PDB file of C-alpha atoms in Angstrom:
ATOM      1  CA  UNK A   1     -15.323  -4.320   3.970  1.00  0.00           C
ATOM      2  CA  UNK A   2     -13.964  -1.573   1.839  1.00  0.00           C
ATOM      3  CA  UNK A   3     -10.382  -1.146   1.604  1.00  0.00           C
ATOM      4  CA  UNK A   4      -8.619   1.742   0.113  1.00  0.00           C
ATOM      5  CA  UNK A   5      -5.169   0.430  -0.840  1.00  0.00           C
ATOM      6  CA  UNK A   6      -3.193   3.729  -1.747  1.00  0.00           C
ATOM      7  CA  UNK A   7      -3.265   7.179   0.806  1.00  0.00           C
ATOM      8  CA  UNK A   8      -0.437   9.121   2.234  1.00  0.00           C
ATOM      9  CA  UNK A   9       0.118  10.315   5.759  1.00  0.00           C
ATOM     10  CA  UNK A  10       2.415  12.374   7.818  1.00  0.00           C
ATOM     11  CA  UNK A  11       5.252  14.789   6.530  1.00  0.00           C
ATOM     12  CA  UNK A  12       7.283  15.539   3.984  1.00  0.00           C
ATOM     13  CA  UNK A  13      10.107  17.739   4.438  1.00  0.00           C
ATOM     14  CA  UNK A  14      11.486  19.248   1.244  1.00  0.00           C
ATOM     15  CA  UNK A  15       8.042  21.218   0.882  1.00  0.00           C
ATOM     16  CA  UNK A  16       7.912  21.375  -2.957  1.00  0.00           C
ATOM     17  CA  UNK A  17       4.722  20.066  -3.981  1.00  0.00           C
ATOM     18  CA  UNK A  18       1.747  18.640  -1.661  1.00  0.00           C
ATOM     19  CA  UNK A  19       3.495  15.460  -1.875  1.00  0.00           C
ATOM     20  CA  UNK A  20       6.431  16.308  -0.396  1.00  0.00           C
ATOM     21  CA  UNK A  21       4.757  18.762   2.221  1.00  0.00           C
ATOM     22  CA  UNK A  22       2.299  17.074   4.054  1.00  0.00           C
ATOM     23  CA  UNK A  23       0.022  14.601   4.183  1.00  0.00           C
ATOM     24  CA  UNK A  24      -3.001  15.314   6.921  1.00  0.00           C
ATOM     25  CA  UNK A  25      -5.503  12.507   7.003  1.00  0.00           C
ATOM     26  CA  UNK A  26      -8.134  14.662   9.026  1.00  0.00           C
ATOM     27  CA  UNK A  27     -10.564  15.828   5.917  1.00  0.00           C
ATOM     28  CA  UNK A  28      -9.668  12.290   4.640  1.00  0.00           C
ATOM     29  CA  UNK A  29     -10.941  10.120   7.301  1.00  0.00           C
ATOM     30  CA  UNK A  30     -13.923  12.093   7.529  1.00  0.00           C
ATOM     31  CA  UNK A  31     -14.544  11.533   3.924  1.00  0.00           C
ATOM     32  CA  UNK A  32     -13.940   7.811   3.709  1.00  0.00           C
ATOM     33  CA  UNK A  33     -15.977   7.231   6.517  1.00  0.00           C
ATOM     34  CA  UNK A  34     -19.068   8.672   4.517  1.00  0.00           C
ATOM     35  CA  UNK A  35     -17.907   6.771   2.129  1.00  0.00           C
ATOM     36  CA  UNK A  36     -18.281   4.111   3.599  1.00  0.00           C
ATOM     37  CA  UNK A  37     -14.332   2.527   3.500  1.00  0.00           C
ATOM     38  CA  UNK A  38     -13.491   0.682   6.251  1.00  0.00           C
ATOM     39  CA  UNK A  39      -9.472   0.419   6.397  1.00  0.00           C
ATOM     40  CA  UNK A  40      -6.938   2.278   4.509  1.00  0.00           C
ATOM     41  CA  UNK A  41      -3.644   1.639   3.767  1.00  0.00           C
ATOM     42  CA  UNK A  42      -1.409   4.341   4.437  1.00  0.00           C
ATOM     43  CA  UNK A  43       2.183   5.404   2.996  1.00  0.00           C
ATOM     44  CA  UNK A  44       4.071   8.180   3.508  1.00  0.00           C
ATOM     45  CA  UNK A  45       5.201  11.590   2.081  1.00  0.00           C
ATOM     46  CA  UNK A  46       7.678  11.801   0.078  1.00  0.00           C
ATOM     47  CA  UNK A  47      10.888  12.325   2.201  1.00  0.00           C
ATOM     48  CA  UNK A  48      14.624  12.336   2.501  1.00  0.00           C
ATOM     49  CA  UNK A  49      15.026  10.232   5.564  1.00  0.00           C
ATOM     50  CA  UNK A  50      12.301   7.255   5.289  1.00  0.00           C
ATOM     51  CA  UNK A  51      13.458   5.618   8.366  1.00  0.00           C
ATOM     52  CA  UNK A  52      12.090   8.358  10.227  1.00  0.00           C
ATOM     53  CA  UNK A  53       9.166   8.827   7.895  1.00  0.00           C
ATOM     54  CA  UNK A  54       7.871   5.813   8.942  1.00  0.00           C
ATOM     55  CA  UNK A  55       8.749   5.730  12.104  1.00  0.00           C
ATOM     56  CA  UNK A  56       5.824   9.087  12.250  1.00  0.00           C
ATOM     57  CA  UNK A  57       3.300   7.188   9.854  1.00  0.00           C
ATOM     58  CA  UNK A  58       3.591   4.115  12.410  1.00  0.00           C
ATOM     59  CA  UNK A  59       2.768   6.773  15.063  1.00  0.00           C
ATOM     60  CA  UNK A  60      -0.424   7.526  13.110  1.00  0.00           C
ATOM     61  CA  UNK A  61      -1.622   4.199  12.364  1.00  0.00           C
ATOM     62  CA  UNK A  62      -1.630   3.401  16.358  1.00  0.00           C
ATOM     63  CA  UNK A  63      -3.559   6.543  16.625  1.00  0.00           C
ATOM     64  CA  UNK A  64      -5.696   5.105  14.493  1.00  0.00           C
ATOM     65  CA  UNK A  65      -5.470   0.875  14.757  1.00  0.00           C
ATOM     66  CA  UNK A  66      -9.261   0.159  14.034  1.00  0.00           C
ATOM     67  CA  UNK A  67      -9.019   2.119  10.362  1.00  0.00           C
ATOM     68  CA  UNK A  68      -4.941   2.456   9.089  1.00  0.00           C
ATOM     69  CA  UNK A  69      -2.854   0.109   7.683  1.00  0.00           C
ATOM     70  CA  UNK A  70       1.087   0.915   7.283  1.00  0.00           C
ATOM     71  CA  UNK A  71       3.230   0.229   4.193  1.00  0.00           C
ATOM     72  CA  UNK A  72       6.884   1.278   4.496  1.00  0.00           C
ATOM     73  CA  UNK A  73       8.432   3.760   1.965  1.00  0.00           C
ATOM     74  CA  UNK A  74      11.746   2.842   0.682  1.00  0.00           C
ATOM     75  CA  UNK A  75      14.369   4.593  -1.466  1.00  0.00           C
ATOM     76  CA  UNK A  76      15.751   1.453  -3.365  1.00  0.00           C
ATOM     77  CA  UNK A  77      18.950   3.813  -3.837  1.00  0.00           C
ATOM     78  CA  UNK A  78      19.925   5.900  -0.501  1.00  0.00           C
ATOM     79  CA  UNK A  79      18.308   3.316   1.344  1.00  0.00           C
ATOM     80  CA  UNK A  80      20.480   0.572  -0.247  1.00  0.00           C
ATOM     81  CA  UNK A  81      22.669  -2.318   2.001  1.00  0.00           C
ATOM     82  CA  UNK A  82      20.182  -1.361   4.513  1.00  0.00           C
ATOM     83  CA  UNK A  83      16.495  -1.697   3.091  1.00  0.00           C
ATOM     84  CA  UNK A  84      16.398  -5.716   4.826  1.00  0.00           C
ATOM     85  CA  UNK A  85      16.923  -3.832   8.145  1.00  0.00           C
ATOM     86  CA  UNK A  86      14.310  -1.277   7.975  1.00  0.00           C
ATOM     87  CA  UNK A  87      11.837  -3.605   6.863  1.00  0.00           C
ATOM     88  CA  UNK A  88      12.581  -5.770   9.596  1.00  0.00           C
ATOM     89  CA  UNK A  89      11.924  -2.788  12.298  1.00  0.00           C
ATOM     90  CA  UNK A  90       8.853  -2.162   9.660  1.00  0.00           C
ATOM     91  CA  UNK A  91       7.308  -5.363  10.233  1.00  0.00           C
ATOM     92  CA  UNK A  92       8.382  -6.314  13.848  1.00  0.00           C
ATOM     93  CA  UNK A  93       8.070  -3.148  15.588  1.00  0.00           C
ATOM     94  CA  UNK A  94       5.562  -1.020  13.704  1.00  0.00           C
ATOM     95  CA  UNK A  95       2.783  -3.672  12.230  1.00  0.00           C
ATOM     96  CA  UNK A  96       3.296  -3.071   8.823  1.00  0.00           C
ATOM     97  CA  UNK A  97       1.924  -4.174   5.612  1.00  0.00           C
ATOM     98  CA  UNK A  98       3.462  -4.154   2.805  1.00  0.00           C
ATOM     99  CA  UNK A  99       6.089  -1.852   0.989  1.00  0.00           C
ATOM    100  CA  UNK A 100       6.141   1.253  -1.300  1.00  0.00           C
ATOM    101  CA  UNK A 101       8.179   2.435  -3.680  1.00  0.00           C
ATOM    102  CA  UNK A 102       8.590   5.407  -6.080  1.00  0.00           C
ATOM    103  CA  UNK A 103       9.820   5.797  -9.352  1.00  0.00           C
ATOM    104  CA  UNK A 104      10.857   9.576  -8.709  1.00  0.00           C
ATOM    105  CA  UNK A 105      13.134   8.307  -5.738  1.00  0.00           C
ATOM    106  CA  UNK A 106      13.919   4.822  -8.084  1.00  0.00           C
ATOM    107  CA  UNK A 107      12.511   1.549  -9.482  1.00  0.00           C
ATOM    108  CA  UNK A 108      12.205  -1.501  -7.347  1.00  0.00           C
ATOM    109  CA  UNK A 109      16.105  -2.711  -7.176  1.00  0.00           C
ATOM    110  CA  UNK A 110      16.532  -6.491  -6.308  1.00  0.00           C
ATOM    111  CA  UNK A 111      17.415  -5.662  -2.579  1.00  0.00           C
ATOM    112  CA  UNK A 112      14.286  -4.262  -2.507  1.00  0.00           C
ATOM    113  CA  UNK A 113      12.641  -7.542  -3.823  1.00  0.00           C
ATOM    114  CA  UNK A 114      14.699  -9.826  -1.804  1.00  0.00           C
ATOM    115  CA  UNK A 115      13.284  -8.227   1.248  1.00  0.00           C
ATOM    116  CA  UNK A 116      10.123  -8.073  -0.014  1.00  0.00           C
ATOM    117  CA  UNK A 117      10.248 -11.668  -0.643  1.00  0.00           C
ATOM    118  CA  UNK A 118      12.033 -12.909   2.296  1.00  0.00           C
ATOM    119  CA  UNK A 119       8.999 -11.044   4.899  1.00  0.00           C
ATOM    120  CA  UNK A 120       6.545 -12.264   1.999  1.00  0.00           C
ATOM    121  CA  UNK A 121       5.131  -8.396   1.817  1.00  0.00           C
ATOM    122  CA  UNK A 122       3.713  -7.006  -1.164  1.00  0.00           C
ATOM    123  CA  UNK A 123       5.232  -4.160  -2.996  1.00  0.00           C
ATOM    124  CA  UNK A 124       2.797  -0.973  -4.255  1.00  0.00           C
ATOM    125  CA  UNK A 125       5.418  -0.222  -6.832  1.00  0.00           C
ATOM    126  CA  UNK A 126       4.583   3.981  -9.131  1.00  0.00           C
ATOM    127  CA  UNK A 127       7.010   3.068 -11.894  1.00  0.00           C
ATOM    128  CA  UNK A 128       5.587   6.534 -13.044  1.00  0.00           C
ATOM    129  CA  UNK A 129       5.163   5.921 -16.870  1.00  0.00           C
ATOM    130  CA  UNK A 130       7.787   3.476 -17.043  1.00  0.00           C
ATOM    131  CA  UNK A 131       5.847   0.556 -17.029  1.00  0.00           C
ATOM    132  CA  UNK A 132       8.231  -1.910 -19.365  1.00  0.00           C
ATOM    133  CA  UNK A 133      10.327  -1.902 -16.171  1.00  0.00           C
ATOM    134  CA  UNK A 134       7.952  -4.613 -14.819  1.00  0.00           C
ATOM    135  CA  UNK A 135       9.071  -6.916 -17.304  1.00  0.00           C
ATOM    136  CA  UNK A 136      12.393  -7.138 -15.242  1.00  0.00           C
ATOM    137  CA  UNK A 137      11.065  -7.516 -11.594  1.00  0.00           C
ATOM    138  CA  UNK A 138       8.021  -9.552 -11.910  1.00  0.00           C
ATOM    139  CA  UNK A 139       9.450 -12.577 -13.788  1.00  0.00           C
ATOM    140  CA  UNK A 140      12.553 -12.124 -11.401  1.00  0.00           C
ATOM    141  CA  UNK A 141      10.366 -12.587  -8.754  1.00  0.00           C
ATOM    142  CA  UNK A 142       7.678 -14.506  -9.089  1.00  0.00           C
ATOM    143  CA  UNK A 143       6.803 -15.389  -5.625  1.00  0.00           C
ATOM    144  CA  UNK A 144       6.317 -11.267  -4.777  1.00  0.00           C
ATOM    145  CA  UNK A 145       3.202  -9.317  -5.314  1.00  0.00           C
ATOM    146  CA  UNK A 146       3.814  -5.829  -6.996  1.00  0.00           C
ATOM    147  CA  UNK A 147       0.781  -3.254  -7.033  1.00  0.00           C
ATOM    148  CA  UNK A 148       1.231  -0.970 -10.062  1.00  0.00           C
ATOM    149  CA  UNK A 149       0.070   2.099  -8.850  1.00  0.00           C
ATOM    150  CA  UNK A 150      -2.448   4.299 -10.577  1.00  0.00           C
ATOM    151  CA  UNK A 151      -2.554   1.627 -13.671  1.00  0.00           C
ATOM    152  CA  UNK A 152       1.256   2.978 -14.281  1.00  0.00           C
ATOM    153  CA  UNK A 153       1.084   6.601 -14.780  1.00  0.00           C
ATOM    154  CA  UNK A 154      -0.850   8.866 -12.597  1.00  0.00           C
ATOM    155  CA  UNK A 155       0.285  11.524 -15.046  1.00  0.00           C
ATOM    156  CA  UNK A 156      -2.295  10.076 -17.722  1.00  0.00           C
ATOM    157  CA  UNK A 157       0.425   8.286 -20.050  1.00  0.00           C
ATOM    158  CA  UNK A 158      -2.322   6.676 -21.687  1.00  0.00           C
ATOM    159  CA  UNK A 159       0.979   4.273 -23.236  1.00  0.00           C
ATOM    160  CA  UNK A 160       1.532   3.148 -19.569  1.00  0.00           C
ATOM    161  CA  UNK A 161      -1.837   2.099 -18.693  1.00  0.00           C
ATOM    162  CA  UNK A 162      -2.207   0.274 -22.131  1.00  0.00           C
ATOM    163  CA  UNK A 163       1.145  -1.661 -20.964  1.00  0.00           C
ATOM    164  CA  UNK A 164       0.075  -1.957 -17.503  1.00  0.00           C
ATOM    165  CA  UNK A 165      -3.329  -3.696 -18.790  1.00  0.00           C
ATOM    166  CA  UNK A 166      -0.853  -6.047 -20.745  1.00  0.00           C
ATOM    167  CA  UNK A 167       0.828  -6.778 -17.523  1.00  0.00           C
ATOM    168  CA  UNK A 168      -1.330  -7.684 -15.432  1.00  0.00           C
ATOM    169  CA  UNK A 169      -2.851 -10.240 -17.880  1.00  0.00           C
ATOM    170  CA  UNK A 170       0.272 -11.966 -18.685  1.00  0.00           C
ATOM    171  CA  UNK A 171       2.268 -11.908 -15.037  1.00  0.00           C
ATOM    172  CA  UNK A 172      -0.415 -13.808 -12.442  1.00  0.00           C
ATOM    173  CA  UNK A 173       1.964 -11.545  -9.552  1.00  0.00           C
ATOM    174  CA  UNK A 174       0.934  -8.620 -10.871  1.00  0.00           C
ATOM    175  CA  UNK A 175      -1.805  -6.372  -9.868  1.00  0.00           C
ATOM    176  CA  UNK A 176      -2.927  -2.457 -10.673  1.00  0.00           C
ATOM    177  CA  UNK A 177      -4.443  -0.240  -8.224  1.00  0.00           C
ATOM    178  CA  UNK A 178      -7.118   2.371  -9.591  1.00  0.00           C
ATOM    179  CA  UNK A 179      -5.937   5.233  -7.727  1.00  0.00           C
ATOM    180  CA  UNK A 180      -5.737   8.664 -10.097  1.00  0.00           C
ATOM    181  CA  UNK A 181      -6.792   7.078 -12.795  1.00  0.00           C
ATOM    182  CA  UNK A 182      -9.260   9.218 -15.200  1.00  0.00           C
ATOM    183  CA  UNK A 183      -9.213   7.233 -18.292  1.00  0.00           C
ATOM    184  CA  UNK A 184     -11.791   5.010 -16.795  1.00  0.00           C
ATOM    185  CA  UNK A 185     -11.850   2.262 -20.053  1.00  0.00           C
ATOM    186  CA  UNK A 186      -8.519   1.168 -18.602  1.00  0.00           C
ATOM    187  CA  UNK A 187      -9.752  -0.119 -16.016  1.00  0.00           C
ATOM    188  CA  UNK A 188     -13.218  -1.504 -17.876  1.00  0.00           C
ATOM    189  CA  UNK A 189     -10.369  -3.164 -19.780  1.00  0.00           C
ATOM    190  CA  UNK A 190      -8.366  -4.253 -17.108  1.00  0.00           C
ATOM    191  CA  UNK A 191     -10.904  -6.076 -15.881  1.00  0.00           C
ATOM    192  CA  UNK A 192     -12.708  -7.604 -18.804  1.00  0.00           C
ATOM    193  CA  UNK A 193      -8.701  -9.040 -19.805  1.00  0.00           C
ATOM    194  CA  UNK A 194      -6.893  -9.893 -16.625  1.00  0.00           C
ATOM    195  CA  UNK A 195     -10.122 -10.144 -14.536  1.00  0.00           C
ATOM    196  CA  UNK A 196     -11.845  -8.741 -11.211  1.00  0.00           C
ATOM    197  CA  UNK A 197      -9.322 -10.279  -9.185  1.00  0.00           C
ATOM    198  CA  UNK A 198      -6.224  -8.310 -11.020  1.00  0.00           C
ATOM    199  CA  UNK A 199      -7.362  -4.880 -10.103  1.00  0.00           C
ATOM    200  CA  UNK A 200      -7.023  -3.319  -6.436  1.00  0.00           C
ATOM    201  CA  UNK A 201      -9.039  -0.449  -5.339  1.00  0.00           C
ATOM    202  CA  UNK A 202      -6.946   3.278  -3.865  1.00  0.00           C
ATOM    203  CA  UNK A 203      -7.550   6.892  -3.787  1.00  0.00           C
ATOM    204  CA  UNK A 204      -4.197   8.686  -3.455  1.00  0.00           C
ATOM    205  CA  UNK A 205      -5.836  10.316  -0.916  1.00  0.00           C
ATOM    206  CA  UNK A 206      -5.322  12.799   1.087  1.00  0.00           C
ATOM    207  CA  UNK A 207      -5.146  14.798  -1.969  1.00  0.00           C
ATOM    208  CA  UNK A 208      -7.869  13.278  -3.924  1.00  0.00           C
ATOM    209  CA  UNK A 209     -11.785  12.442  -2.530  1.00  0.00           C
ATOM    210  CA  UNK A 210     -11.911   8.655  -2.232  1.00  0.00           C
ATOM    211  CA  UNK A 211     -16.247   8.935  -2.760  1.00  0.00           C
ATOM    212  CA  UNK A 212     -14.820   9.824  -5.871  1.00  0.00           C
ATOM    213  CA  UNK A 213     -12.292   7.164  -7.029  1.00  0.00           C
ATOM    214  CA  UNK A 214     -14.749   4.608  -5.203  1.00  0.00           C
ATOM    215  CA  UNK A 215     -17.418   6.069  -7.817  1.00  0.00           C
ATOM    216  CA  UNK A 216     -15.376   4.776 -10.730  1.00  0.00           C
ATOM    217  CA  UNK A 217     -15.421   1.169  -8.976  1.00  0.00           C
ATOM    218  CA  UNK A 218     -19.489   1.550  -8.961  1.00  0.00           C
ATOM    219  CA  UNK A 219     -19.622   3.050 -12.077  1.00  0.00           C
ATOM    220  CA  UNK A 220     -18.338  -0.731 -13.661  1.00  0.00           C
ATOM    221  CA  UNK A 221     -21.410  -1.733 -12.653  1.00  0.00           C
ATOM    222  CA  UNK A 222     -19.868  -5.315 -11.912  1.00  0.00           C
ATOM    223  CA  UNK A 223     -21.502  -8.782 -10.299  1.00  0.00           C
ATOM    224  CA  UNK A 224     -21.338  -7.509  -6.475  1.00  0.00           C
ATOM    225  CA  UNK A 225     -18.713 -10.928  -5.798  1.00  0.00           C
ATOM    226  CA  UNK A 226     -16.327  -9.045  -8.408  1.00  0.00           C
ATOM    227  CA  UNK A 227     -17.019  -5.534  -7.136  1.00  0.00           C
ATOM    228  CA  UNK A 228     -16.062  -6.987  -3.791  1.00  0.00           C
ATOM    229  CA  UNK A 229     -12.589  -8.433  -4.898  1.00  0.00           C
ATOM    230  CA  UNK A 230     -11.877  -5.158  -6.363  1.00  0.00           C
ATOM    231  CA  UNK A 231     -12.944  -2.936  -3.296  1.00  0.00           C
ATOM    232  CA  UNK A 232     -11.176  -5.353  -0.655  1.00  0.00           C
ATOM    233  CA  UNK A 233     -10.854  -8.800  -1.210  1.00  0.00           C
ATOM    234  CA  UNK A 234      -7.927  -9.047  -3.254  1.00  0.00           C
ATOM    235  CA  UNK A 235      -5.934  -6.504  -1.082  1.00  0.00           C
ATOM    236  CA  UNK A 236      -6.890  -8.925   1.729  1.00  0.00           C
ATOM    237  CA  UNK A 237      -5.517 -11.791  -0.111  1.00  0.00           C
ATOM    238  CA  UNK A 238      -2.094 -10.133  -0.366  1.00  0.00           C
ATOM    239  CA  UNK A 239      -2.187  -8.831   3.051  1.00  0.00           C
ATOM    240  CA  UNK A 240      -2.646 -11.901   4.873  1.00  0.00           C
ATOM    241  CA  UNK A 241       0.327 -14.014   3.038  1.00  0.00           C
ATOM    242  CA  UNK A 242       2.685 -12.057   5.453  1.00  0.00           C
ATOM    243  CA  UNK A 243       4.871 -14.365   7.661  1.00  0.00           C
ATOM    244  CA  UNK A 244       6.926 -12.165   9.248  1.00  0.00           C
ATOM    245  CA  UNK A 245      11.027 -13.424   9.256  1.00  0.00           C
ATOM    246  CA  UNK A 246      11.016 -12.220  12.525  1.00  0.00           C
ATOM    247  CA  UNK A 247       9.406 -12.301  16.049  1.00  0.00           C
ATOM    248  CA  UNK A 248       6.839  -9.113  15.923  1.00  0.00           C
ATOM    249  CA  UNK A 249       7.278  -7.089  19.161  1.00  0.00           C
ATOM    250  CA  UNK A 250       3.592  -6.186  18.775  1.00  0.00           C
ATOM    251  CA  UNK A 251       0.484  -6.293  16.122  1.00  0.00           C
ATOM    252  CA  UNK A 252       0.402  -2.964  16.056  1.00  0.00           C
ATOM    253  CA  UNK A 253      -2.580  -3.111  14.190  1.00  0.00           C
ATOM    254  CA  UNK A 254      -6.357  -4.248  14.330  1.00  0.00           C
ATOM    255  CA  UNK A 255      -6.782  -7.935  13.037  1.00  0.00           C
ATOM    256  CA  UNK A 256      -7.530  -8.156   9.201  1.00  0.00           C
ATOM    257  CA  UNK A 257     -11.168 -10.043   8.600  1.00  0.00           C
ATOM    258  CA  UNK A 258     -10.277 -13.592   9.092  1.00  0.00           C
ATOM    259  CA  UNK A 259      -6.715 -13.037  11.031  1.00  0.00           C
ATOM    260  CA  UNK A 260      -8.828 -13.717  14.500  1.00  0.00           C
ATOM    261  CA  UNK A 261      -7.958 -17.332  14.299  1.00  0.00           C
ATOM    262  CA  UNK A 262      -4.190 -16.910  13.468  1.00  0.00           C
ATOM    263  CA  UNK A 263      -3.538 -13.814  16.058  1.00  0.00           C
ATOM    264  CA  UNK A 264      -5.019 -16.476  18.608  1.00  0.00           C
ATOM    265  CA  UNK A 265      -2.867 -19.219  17.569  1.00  0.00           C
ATOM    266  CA  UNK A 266      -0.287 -17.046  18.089  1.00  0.00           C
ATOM    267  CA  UNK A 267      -0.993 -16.073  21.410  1.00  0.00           C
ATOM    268  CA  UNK A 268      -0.836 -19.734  22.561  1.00  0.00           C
ATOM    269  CA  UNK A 269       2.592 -19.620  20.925  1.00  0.00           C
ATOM    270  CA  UNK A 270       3.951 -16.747  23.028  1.00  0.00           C
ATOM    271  CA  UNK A 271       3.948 -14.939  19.569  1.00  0.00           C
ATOM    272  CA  UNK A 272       2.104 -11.621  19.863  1.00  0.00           C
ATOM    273  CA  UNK A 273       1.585  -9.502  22.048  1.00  0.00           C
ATOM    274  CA  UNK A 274      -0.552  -6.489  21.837  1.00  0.00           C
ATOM    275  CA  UNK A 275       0.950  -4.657  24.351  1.00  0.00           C
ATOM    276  CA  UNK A 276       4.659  -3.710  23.255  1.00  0.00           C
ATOM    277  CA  UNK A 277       6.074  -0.273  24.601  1.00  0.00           C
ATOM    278  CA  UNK A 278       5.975   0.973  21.150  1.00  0.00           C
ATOM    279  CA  UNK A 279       1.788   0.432  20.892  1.00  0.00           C
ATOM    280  CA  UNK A 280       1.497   1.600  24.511  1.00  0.00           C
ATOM    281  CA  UNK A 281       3.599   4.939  23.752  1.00  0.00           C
ATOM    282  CA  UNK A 282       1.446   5.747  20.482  1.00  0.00           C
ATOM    283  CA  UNK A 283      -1.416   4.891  22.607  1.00  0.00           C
ATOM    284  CA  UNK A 284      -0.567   7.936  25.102  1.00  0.00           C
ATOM    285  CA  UNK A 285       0.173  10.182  22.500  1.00  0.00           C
ATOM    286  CA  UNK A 286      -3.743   9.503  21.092  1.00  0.00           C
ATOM    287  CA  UNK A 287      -4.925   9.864  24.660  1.00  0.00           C
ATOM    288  CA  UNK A 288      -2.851  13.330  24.852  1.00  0.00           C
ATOM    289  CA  UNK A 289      -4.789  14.563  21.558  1.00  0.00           C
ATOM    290  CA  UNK A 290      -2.454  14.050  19.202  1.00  0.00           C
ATOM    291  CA  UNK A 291      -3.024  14.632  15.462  1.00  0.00           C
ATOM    292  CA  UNK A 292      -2.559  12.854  12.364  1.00  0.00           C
TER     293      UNK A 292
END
């Protein structure tokens, strides 16, 4: 299965830039299912108020359970003395993921990484250019995954990538995601240093075609078992090390390949159940035509 690891949803509301307007996933879904992706991991637009930014992306994903996967957006700095909490109603009411932060809102703070650590979620980190910054969190916390977003600089900082590269072959917690990048020998490099199963497929879609940031995965021309970890299997890996710290009210998303077995076990335990109010509610809204 292909996975795209990096794509937006839902609203912004300062309306500056496409980023911070809106994120519709209509053209995108559309696209990616030509494509031939399978799930996508979805964040949100930039915002001012990311508790209720992802309360509407969680509303999308259960519009969509079969193809989106939600990662919480958190402002390490607004959001601070509270980010434990909202990754808490994150994982146990909405179903998600993993967590995102931005470098234009702030870097990842060490709140941000204890929470990350204690619900064992990995963090798609943009540290937009300033890529020596993961020379602080990642040997701070080993035991977290961070996703460096568009090999560290989406704004072509060819310095960034060249660090990122470094990075990811020296810290084994550290992965980069392909999304935006158009020096393509970054990423031949990436992978002939740190290895197929360093580097994470994305798109930063809605705003850019994933056909064509998938093309750039092809275009390595790699074994198809390291093409594979690249397009899905190493997102998978990360994914499914999530043991929530607390009692999900709901899966609020399809099972990840392989999670059958666990989502069973878990049944038998009296822990899941796919029927919460908050699944059933986004479940009306799809049946009522909502969009996404």
């Amino acid at each position: 299965m292909i996975i795209d690891a990096h794509c937006h949803a839902g609203r912004g509301d300062t309306m500056t830039a496409p980023w911070t307007t809106s994120a519709p996933l209509g053209k995108y879904l559309r696209r990616a299912a030509a494509a031939g992706i399978g799930r996508t991991i979805v964040l949100p637009a930039f915002h001012t108020d990311y508790d209720t930014a992802n309360a509407e992306l969680a509303e999308i994903v259960a519009r969509h359970p079969e193809r989106l996967i939600g990662f919480a957006f958190v402002h390490p700095v607004r959001n601070a003395g509270a980010i434990s909490g909202m990754i808490a109603r994150a994982v146990g009411e909405f179903g998600f993921r993993g967590i995102k932060v931005h470098g234009a809102d702030a870097l990842p703070s060490r709140e941000l990484c204890e929470a990350a650590r204690r619900f064992r979620l990995p963090i798609l980190a943009d540290v937009v250019g300033r890529a020596h910054v993961i020379d602080m969190f990642a040997p701070e916390y080993p035991d977290v995954n961070f996703i460096i977003a568009h090999f560290g600089s989406f704004a072509d900082d060819w310095r960034a990538q060249q660090q990122v590269v470094d990075k990811i072959v020296r810290y084994p917690n550290v992965y980069a995601d392909t999304s935006g990048v158009r020096r393509f020998d970054y990423i031949v490099e990436g992978v002939a240093r740190a290895g197929a199963n360093k580097i994470i497929f994305g798109s930063d879609g809605p705003w850019l075609h994933p056909a064509v940031e998938l093309a750039k995965i092809r275009l390595l021309g790699l074994p198809a078992e390291q093409e594979d970890l690249i397009l899905g299997g190493n997102i998978l890996r990360l994914l499914r090390s999530r043991r929530p710290a607390v009692r999900p009210k709901a899966a609020a998303l399809a099972a990840l390949p392989g999670e059958d077995l666990v989502i069973a076990e878990s049944r038998r335990a009296g822990r899941f159940s796919p029927a919460s109010p908050v699944r059933q509610r986004k479940f009306a809204g799809s049946r009522r035509g909502a969009r996404a």
